[in-house]
Amino acid sequence: MQRISSRNARFQVWQASLTNRTKRQRAGEFLVQGVRPISVAVDNGWLVRTVITDASRRPSKWASELLQRVPGAERVAMAPELLAELCEKDDPAELIAVLELPADDLDRIPVGPEFLGVVFDRPTGPGNIGSIIRSADAFGAAGLIVTGHAADVYDPKAVRATTGSLFAVPAVRVPSHREVLDWVRRSPVPIVVVGTDEHGSTDVYDFDFTQPVLLLIGNETAGLSSAWKEAADQLVRIPITGSASSLNAANAATATLYEISRQRSRRAD
């Protein structure tokens, strides 16, 4: 077991990965903390490169069992004050897992007759990405695709906001809508591309979501790009009342995903 008691080069790489997307990508890894997120990651076969533990504490029962489940992971015992810096909070986690970044490959997202996928177009808030991944997991989506210049799926704020769902639902980053549309065309089943837009022509509950669907969610401020609007087979709107002019992206995604789940469960009955 390696011990780290100073801000050496390895510590600095991990610390930089918390705030620097380029350095995260270059290292090919990201940091995860929390019992549930780490447990879900291990349950779903994510590659744990390193487990960083508090050098001053005996591992809990959970931590001891986790270490046994990832025998190939490097073990690092870190000084508690340094571990607290990586945790970015006053009450540091018992351990941090350093996970390997998966490939941004659309084929990680399974497609079948019940397919439901979500595209988040050019999101600016990592917390919104995390919230949508969590909702996608809760309502049966097969995966999330983030398109364009966007916040990072593996930003610590996004990872925390998923509460572990990131490790159960594939999330893939692609440069533009073109790669996604090529993937849709190659699909073994016909997929209907449905965008959410406050000026959509159909109310969300009037559209048939029981067919294979790729749901489009737009940027928090600007909504869907013109390219995605043109690519959509249908634009739907969420009827709202009151003084609010619109819902934020994560809320709109959650409301629509709930409606899709409701329709599909009724069909199953």
mmCIF file of C-alpha atoms in Angstrom:
data_model
loop_
_atom_site.group_PDB
_atom_site.id
_atom_site.type_symbol
_atom_site.label_atom_id
_atom_site.label_comp_id
_atom_site.label_asym_id
_atom_site.label_seq_id
_atom_site.Cartn_x
_atom_site.Cartn_y
_atom_site.Cartn_z
ATOM 1 C CA MET A 1 0.000 0.000 0.000
ATOM 2 C CA GLN A 2 1.352 3.403 -0.982
ATOM 3 C CA ARG A 3 1.209 6.186 1.605
ATOM 4 C CA ILE A 4 0.758 9.855 0.723
ATOM 5 C CA SER A 5 1.394 12.439 3.426
ATOM 6 C CA SER A 6 2.344 15.447 1.279
ATOM 7 C CA ARG A 7 1.020 17.261 -1.775
ATOM 8 C CA ASN A 8 3.109 15.191 -4.123
ATOM 9 C CA ALA A 9 2.633 14.834 -7.873
ATOM 10 C CA ARG A 10 -0.060 12.166 -7.591
ATOM 11 C CA PHE A 11 -2.056 14.203 -5.107
ATOM 12 C CA GLN A 12 -1.838 17.229 -7.389
ATOM 13 C CA VAL A 13 -3.101 15.224 -10.377
ATOM 14 C CA TRP A 14 -6.133 14.065 -8.399
ATOM 15 C CA GLN A 15 -6.766 17.538 -7.008
ATOM 16 C CA ALA A 16 -6.572 19.091 -10.482
ATOM 17 C CA SER A 17 -9.000 16.508 -11.859
ATOM 18 C CA LEU A 18 -11.704 17.906 -9.575
ATOM 19 C CA THR A 19 -11.805 21.219 -11.439
ATOM 20 C CA ASN A 20 -10.008 20.697 -14.733
ATOM 21 C CA ARG A 21 -11.808 18.714 -17.420
ATOM 22 C CA THR A 22 -8.753 18.558 -19.681
ATOM 23 C CA LYS A 23 -6.625 17.036 -16.936
ATOM 24 C CA ARG A 24 -9.396 14.554 -16.089
ATOM 25 C CA GLN A 25 -9.484 13.493 -19.697
ATOM 26 C CA ARG A 26 -5.717 13.312 -19.988
ATOM 27 C CA ALA A 27 -5.466 11.109 -16.900
ATOM 28 C CA GLY A 28 -8.409 9.004 -18.094
ATOM 29 C CA GLU A 29 -9.902 8.853 -14.611
ATOM 30 C CA PHE A 30 -12.188 10.663 -12.176
ATOM 31 C CA LEU A 31 -12.847 10.660 -8.442
ATOM 32 C CA VAL A 32 -15.965 9.259 -6.776
ATOM 33 C CA GLN A 33 -16.986 9.391 -3.130
ATOM 34 C CA GLY A 34 -19.982 8.192 -1.159
ATOM 35 C CA VAL A 35 -21.127 4.731 -0.143
ATOM 36 C CA ARG A 36 -23.951 4.425 -2.652
ATOM 37 C CA PRO A 37 -22.149 5.810 -5.743
ATOM 38 C CA ILE A 38 -19.057 3.680 -5.180
ATOM 39 C CA SER A 39 -21.122 0.567 -4.427
ATOM 40 C CA VAL A 40 -23.256 1.046 -7.549
ATOM 41 C CA ALA A 41 -20.125 1.561 -9.652
ATOM 42 C CA VAL A 42 -18.585 -1.691 -8.390
ATOM 43 C CA ASP A 43 -21.903 -3.548 -8.775
ATOM 44 C CA ASN A 44 -22.022 -2.474 -12.416
ATOM 45 C CA GLY A 45 -18.473 -3.478 -13.228
ATOM 46 C CA TRP A 46 -16.791 -0.072 -13.507
ATOM 47 C CA LEU A 47 -13.017 -0.313 -13.394
ATOM 48 C CA VAL A 48 -11.640 0.993 -10.087
ATOM 49 C CA ARG A 49 -8.028 1.993 -10.606
ATOM 50 C CA THR A 50 -7.242 3.197 -7.107
ATOM 51 C CA VAL A 51 -8.879 3.262 -3.675
ATOM 52 C CA ILE A 52 -7.725 6.135 -1.452
ATOM 53 C CA THR A 53 -8.316 5.572 2.263
ATOM 54 C CA ASP A 54 -7.799 7.632 5.397
ATOM 55 C CA ALA A 55 -4.432 6.629 6.847
ATOM 56 C CA SER A 56 -5.604 7.487 10.377
ATOM 57 C CA ARG A 57 -8.769 5.325 10.448
ATOM 58 C CA ARG A 58 -9.532 1.648 10.488
ATOM 59 C CA PRO A 59 -11.775 0.737 7.552
ATOM 60 C CA SER A 60 -15.445 0.222 8.324
ATOM 61 C CA LYS A 61 -17.160 -3.063 7.492
ATOM 62 C CA TRP A 62 -18.385 -1.564 4.198
ATOM 63 C CA ALA A 63 -14.920 -0.281 3.268
ATOM 64 C CA SER A 64 -13.270 -3.605 4.111
ATOM 65 C CA GLU A 65 -15.780 -5.503 1.975
ATOM 66 C CA LEU A 66 -15.339 -3.028 -0.867
ATOM 67 C CA LEU A 67 -11.582 -3.472 -0.851
ATOM 68 C CA GLN A 68 -12.092 -7.226 -1.130
ATOM 69 C CA ARG A 69 -14.393 -6.709 -4.137
ATOM 70 C CA VAL A 70 -11.762 -4.754 -6.101
ATOM 71 C CA PRO A 71 -8.602 -6.807 -5.535
ATOM 72 C CA GLY A 72 -6.919 -5.361 -8.616
ATOM 73 C CA ALA A 73 -7.226 -1.751 -7.492
ATOM 74 C CA GLU A 74 -4.183 0.079 -6.174
ATOM 75 C CA ARG A 75 -4.500 1.039 -2.512
ATOM 76 C CA VAL A 76 -3.350 4.406 -1.219
ATOM 77 C CA ALA A 77 -3.422 5.488 2.442
ATOM 78 C CA MET A 78 -3.602 9.275 2.553
ATOM 79 C CA ALA A 79 -3.142 11.742 5.392
ATOM 80 C CA PRO A 80 -6.608 12.807 6.602
ATOM 81 C CA GLU A 81 -6.068 16.517 5.932
ATOM 82 C CA LEU A 82 -5.172 15.743 2.308
ATOM 83 C CA LEU A 83 -8.130 13.392 1.921
ATOM 84 C CA ALA A 84 -10.364 16.200 3.199
ATOM 85 C CA GLU A 85 -9.034 18.478 0.447
ATOM 86 C CA LEU A 86 -9.963 15.931 -2.212
ATOM 87 C CA CYS A 87 -13.407 15.529 -0.646
ATOM 88 C CA GLU A 88 -13.893 19.330 -0.716
ATOM 89 C CA LYS A 89 -15.888 19.272 2.522
ATOM 90 C CA ASP A 90 -15.379 19.483 6.270
ATOM 91 C CA ASP A 91 -16.539 15.919 6.905
ATOM 92 C CA PRO A 92 -14.376 13.874 4.523
ATOM 93 C CA ALA A 93 -15.455 10.555 3.112
ATOM 94 C CA GLU A 94 -13.968 7.368 4.481
ATOM 95 C CA LEU A 95 -12.504 6.602 1.103
ATOM 96 C CA ILE A 96 -12.388 7.837 -2.479
ATOM 97 C CA ALA A 97 -12.483 5.589 -5.521
ATOM 98 C CA VAL A 98 -10.573 6.609 -8.632
ATOM 99 C CA LEU A 99 -12.470 5.204 -11.617
ATOM 100 C CA GLU A 100 -11.400 4.824 -15.206
ATOM 101 C CA LEU A 101 -13.264 7.018 -17.678
ATOM 102 C CA PRO A 102 -15.293 4.860 -20.085
ATOM 103 C CA ALA A 103 -15.211 5.380 -23.836
ATOM 104 C CA ASP A 104 -17.607 7.890 -25.373
ATOM 105 C CA ASP A 105 -19.114 5.197 -27.563
ATOM 106 C CA LEU A 106 -22.807 5.412 -28.464
ATOM 107 C CA ASP A 107 -22.904 1.632 -28.738
ATOM 108 C CA ARG A 108 -22.629 1.517 -24.939
ATOM 109 C CA ILE A 109 -26.339 2.438 -24.960
ATOM 110 C CA PRO A 110 -28.490 -0.645 -25.612
ATOM 111 C CA VAL A 111 -31.238 -0.344 -28.211
ATOM 112 C CA GLY A 112 -34.258 -2.622 -28.403
ATOM 113 C CA PRO A 113 -38.035 -2.596 -28.916
ATOM 114 C CA GLU A 114 -38.607 -0.722 -25.625
ATOM 115 C CA PHE A 115 -35.839 1.799 -26.245
ATOM 116 C CA LEU A 116 -35.888 5.153 -24.464
ATOM 117 C CA GLY A 117 -32.866 7.412 -24.719
ATOM 118 C CA VAL A 118 -32.264 11.016 -23.707
ATOM 119 C CA VAL A 119 -30.201 13.707 -25.421
ATOM 120 C CA PHE A 120 -29.149 16.790 -23.458
ATOM 121 C CA ASP A 121 -28.094 19.445 -25.957
ATOM 122 C CA ARG A 122 -25.259 21.789 -24.886
ATOM 123 C CA PRO A 123 -25.955 21.798 -21.123
ATOM 124 C CA THR A 124 -24.121 24.419 -19.101
ATOM 125 C CA GLY A 125 -24.824 23.147 -15.580
ATOM 126 C CA PRO A 126 -23.167 19.926 -14.398
ATOM 127 C CA GLY A 127 -25.814 19.624 -11.692
ATOM 128 C CA ASN A 128 -28.521 19.530 -14.357
ATOM 129 C CA ILE A 129 -26.676 16.749 -16.170
ATOM 130 C CA GLY A 130 -26.569 14.761 -12.948
ATOM 131 C CA SER A 131 -30.244 15.373 -12.212
ATOM 132 C CA ILE A 132 -31.295 14.213 -15.675
ATOM 133 C CA ILE A 133 -29.173 11.061 -15.397
ATOM 134 C CA ARG A 134 -30.888 10.343 -12.080
ATOM 135 C CA SER A 135 -34.344 10.824 -13.640
ATOM 136 C CA ALA A 136 -33.357 8.757 -16.670
ATOM 137 C CA ASP A 137 -32.407 5.926 -14.337
ATOM 138 C CA ALA A 138 -35.605 6.277 -12.297
ATOM 139 C CA PHE A 139 -37.895 6.149 -15.332
ATOM 140 C CA GLY A 140 -36.229 3.424 -17.363
ATOM 141 C CA ALA A 141 -34.107 5.214 -19.938
ATOM 142 C CA ALA A 142 -31.305 3.238 -21.566
ATOM 143 C CA GLY A 143 -28.818 6.081 -21.585
ATOM 144 C CA LEU A 144 -28.013 9.787 -21.830
ATOM 145 C CA ILE A 145 -26.217 11.502 -24.702
ATOM 146 C CA VAL A 146 -24.663 14.935 -24.170
ATOM 147 C CA THR A 147 -24.115 16.833 -27.413
ATOM 148 C CA GLY A 148 -22.107 19.880 -28.386
ATOM 149 C CA HIS A 149 -20.014 22.232 -26.294
ATOM 150 C CA ALA A 150 -21.230 21.318 -22.827
ATOM 151 C CA ALA A 151 -20.521 20.862 -19.156
ATOM 152 C CA ASP A 152 -18.823 17.573 -18.350
ATOM 153 C CA VAL A 153 -20.647 14.419 -17.327
ATOM 154 C CA TYR A 154 -17.698 13.584 -15.031
ATOM 155 C CA ASP A 155 -17.537 16.947 -13.287
ATOM 156 C CA PRO A 156 -17.753 16.219 -9.525
ATOM 157 C CA LYS A 157 -20.983 18.248 -9.280
ATOM 158 C CA ALA A 158 -22.566 16.122 -11.994
ATOM 159 C CA VAL A 159 -21.344 12.880 -10.457
ATOM 160 C CA ARG A 160 -22.701 13.831 -7.024
ATOM 161 C CA ALA A 161 -26.061 14.902 -8.470
ATOM 162 C CA THR A 162 -26.587 11.463 -10.012
ATOM 163 C CA THR A 163 -26.397 9.821 -6.535
ATOM 164 C CA GLY A 164 -24.923 6.741 -8.226
ATOM 165 C CA SER A 165 -27.166 6.568 -11.297
ATOM 166 C CA LEU A 166 -24.237 7.540 -13.528
ATOM 167 C CA PHE A 167 -22.909 4.021 -12.965
ATOM 168 C CA ALA A 168 -26.195 2.332 -13.919
ATOM 169 C CA VAL A 169 -27.126 4.421 -16.978
ATOM 170 C CA PRO A 170 -24.547 4.927 -19.763
ATOM 171 C CA ALA A 171 -23.744 8.588 -20.414
ATOM 172 C CA VAL A 172 -21.936 9.414 -23.643
ATOM 173 C CA ARG A 173 -20.476 12.710 -24.872
ATOM 174 C CA VAL A 174 -20.470 13.465 -28.611
ATOM 175 C CA PRO A 175 -19.464 16.576 -30.588
ATOM 176 C CA SER A 176 -22.766 17.261 -32.354
ATOM 177 C CA HIS A 177 -26.191 16.016 -33.421
ATOM 178 C CA ARG A 178 -24.700 14.410 -36.547
ATOM 179 C CA GLU A 179 -23.070 11.512 -34.697
ATOM 180 C CA VAL A 180 -26.325 10.809 -32.877
ATOM 181 C CA LEU A 181 -28.441 10.862 -36.028
ATOM 182 C CA ASP A 182 -26.019 8.470 -37.756
ATOM 183 C CA TRP A 183 -26.348 6.154 -34.758
ATOM 184 C CA VAL A 184 -30.157 6.403 -34.895
ATOM 185 C CA ARG A 185 -30.115 5.473 -38.597
ATOM 186 C CA ARG A 186 -28.049 2.370 -37.796
ATOM 187 C CA SER A 187 -30.448 1.302 -35.068
ATOM 188 C CA PRO A 188 -31.918 -2.226 -35.298
ATOM 189 C CA VAL A 189 -35.348 -0.711 -34.530
ATOM 190 C CA PRO A 190 -36.938 2.491 -35.883
ATOM 191 C CA ILE A 191 -36.479 5.304 -33.334
ATOM 192 C CA VAL A 192 -38.715 8.376 -33.177
ATOM 193 C CA VAL A 193 -36.800 11.553 -32.302
ATOM 194 C CA VAL A 194 -38.932 13.781 -30.053
ATOM 195 C CA GLY A 195 -37.868 17.237 -28.905
ATOM 196 C CA THR A 196 -39.225 19.208 -25.957
ATOM 197 C CA ASP A 197 -39.994 22.829 -26.747
ATOM 198 C CA GLU A 198 -42.330 25.394 -25.197
ATOM 199 C CA HIS A 199 -43.677 26.067 -28.710
ATOM 200 C CA GLY A 200 -44.143 22.389 -29.567
ATOM 201 C CA SER A 201 -47.192 21.484 -31.616
ATOM 202 C CA THR A 202 -48.361 18.624 -29.369
ATOM 203 C CA ASP A 203 -48.962 18.389 -25.644
ATOM 204 C CA VAL A 204 -46.669 15.815 -24.055
ATOM 205 C CA TYR A 205 -49.558 13.612 -22.886
ATOM 206 C CA ASP A 206 -51.076 13.505 -26.399
ATOM 207 C CA PHE A 207 -48.002 12.000 -28.030
ATOM 208 C CA ASP A 208 -47.531 8.215 -28.235
ATOM 209 C CA PHE A 209 -44.364 7.482 -26.278
ATOM 210 C CA THR A 210 -44.876 3.719 -26.238
ATOM 211 C CA GLN A 211 -42.729 3.367 -29.359
ATOM 212 C CA PRO A 212 -38.894 3.494 -29.313
ATOM 213 C CA VAL A 213 -38.050 7.129 -28.531
ATOM 214 C CA LEU A 214 -35.035 9.398 -28.355
ATOM 215 C CA LEU A 215 -36.054 12.369 -26.183
ATOM 216 C CA LEU A 216 -34.321 15.717 -26.774
ATOM 217 C CA ILE A 217 -33.758 18.219 -23.950
ATOM 218 C CA GLY A 218 -32.388 21.641 -24.843
ATOM 219 C CA ASN A 219 -29.843 23.977 -23.314
ATOM 220 C CA GLU A 220 -31.006 25.566 -20.046
ATOM 221 C CA THR A 221 -31.184 29.070 -21.551
ATOM 222 C CA ALA A 222 -31.513 28.720 -25.315
ATOM 223 C CA GLY A 223 -33.428 25.451 -25.589
ATOM 224 C CA LEU A 224 -32.842 23.065 -28.475
ATOM 225 C CA SER A 225 -30.540 24.118 -31.271
ATOM 226 C CA SER A 226 -32.080 24.761 -34.685
ATOM 227 C CA ALA A 227 -30.281 21.659 -35.965
ATOM 228 C CA TRP A 228 -31.972 19.451 -33.365
ATOM 229 C CA LYS A 229 -35.353 21.065 -33.985
ATOM 230 C CA GLU A 230 -35.022 20.280 -37.684
ATOM 231 C CA ALA A 231 -33.927 16.722 -36.946
ATOM 232 C CA ALA A 232 -36.844 16.015 -34.587
ATOM 233 C CA ASP A 233 -39.773 14.005 -35.892
ATOM 234 C CA GLN A 234 -41.999 15.797 -33.380
ATOM 235 C CA LEU A 235 -41.776 18.697 -30.939
ATOM 236 C CA VAL A 236 -43.865 18.355 -27.772
ATOM 237 C CA ARG A 237 -44.661 20.876 -25.052
ATOM 238 C CA ILE A 238 -45.435 20.553 -21.362
ATOM 239 C CA PRO A 239 -48.579 22.542 -20.559
ATOM 240 C CA ILE A 240 -47.932 24.782 -17.555
ATOM 241 C CA THR A 241 -49.932 27.356 -15.647
ATOM 242 C CA GLY A 242 -49.092 30.198 -13.299
ATOM 243 C CA SER A 243 -46.578 32.959 -13.912
ATOM 244 C CA ALA A 244 -43.700 30.672 -14.908
ATOM 245 C CA SER A 245 -42.846 30.927 -18.593
ATOM 246 C CA SER A 246 -41.094 27.560 -18.682
ATOM 247 C CA LEU A 247 -39.558 24.760 -16.623
ATOM 248 C CA ASN A 248 -35.833 24.358 -16.223
ATOM 249 C CA ALA A 249 -34.172 21.630 -18.248
ATOM 250 C CA ALA A 250 -33.924 19.034 -15.486
ATOM 251 C CA ASN A 251 -37.549 19.544 -14.427
ATOM 252 C CA ALA A 252 -38.791 19.387 -18.020
ATOM 253 C CA ALA A 253 -36.859 16.166 -18.582
ATOM 254 C CA THR A 254 -38.211 14.614 -15.392
ATOM 255 C CA ALA A 255 -41.820 15.555 -16.204
ATOM 256 C CA THR A 256 -41.558 14.127 -19.709
ATOM 257 C CA LEU A 257 -39.802 10.964 -18.580
ATOM 258 C CA TYR A 258 -42.549 10.423 -16.010
ATOM 259 C CA GLU A 259 -45.198 10.760 -18.724
ATOM 260 C CA ILE A 260 -43.327 8.252 -20.895
ATOM 261 C CA SER A 261 -43.120 5.821 -17.983
ATOM 262 C CA ARG A 262 -46.827 6.322 -17.234
ATOM 263 C CA GLN A 263 -47.838 5.582 -20.830
ATOM 264 C CA ARG A 264 -45.659 2.498 -21.033
ATOM 265 C CA SER A 265 -46.841 1.095 -17.727
ATOM 266 C CA ARG A 266 -50.477 1.545 -18.773
ATOM 267 C CA ARG A 267 -49.776 -0.293 -22.024
ATOM 268 C CA ALA A 268 -48.149 -3.126 -20.078
ATOM 269 C CA ASP A 269 -51.275 -3.441 -17.934
#
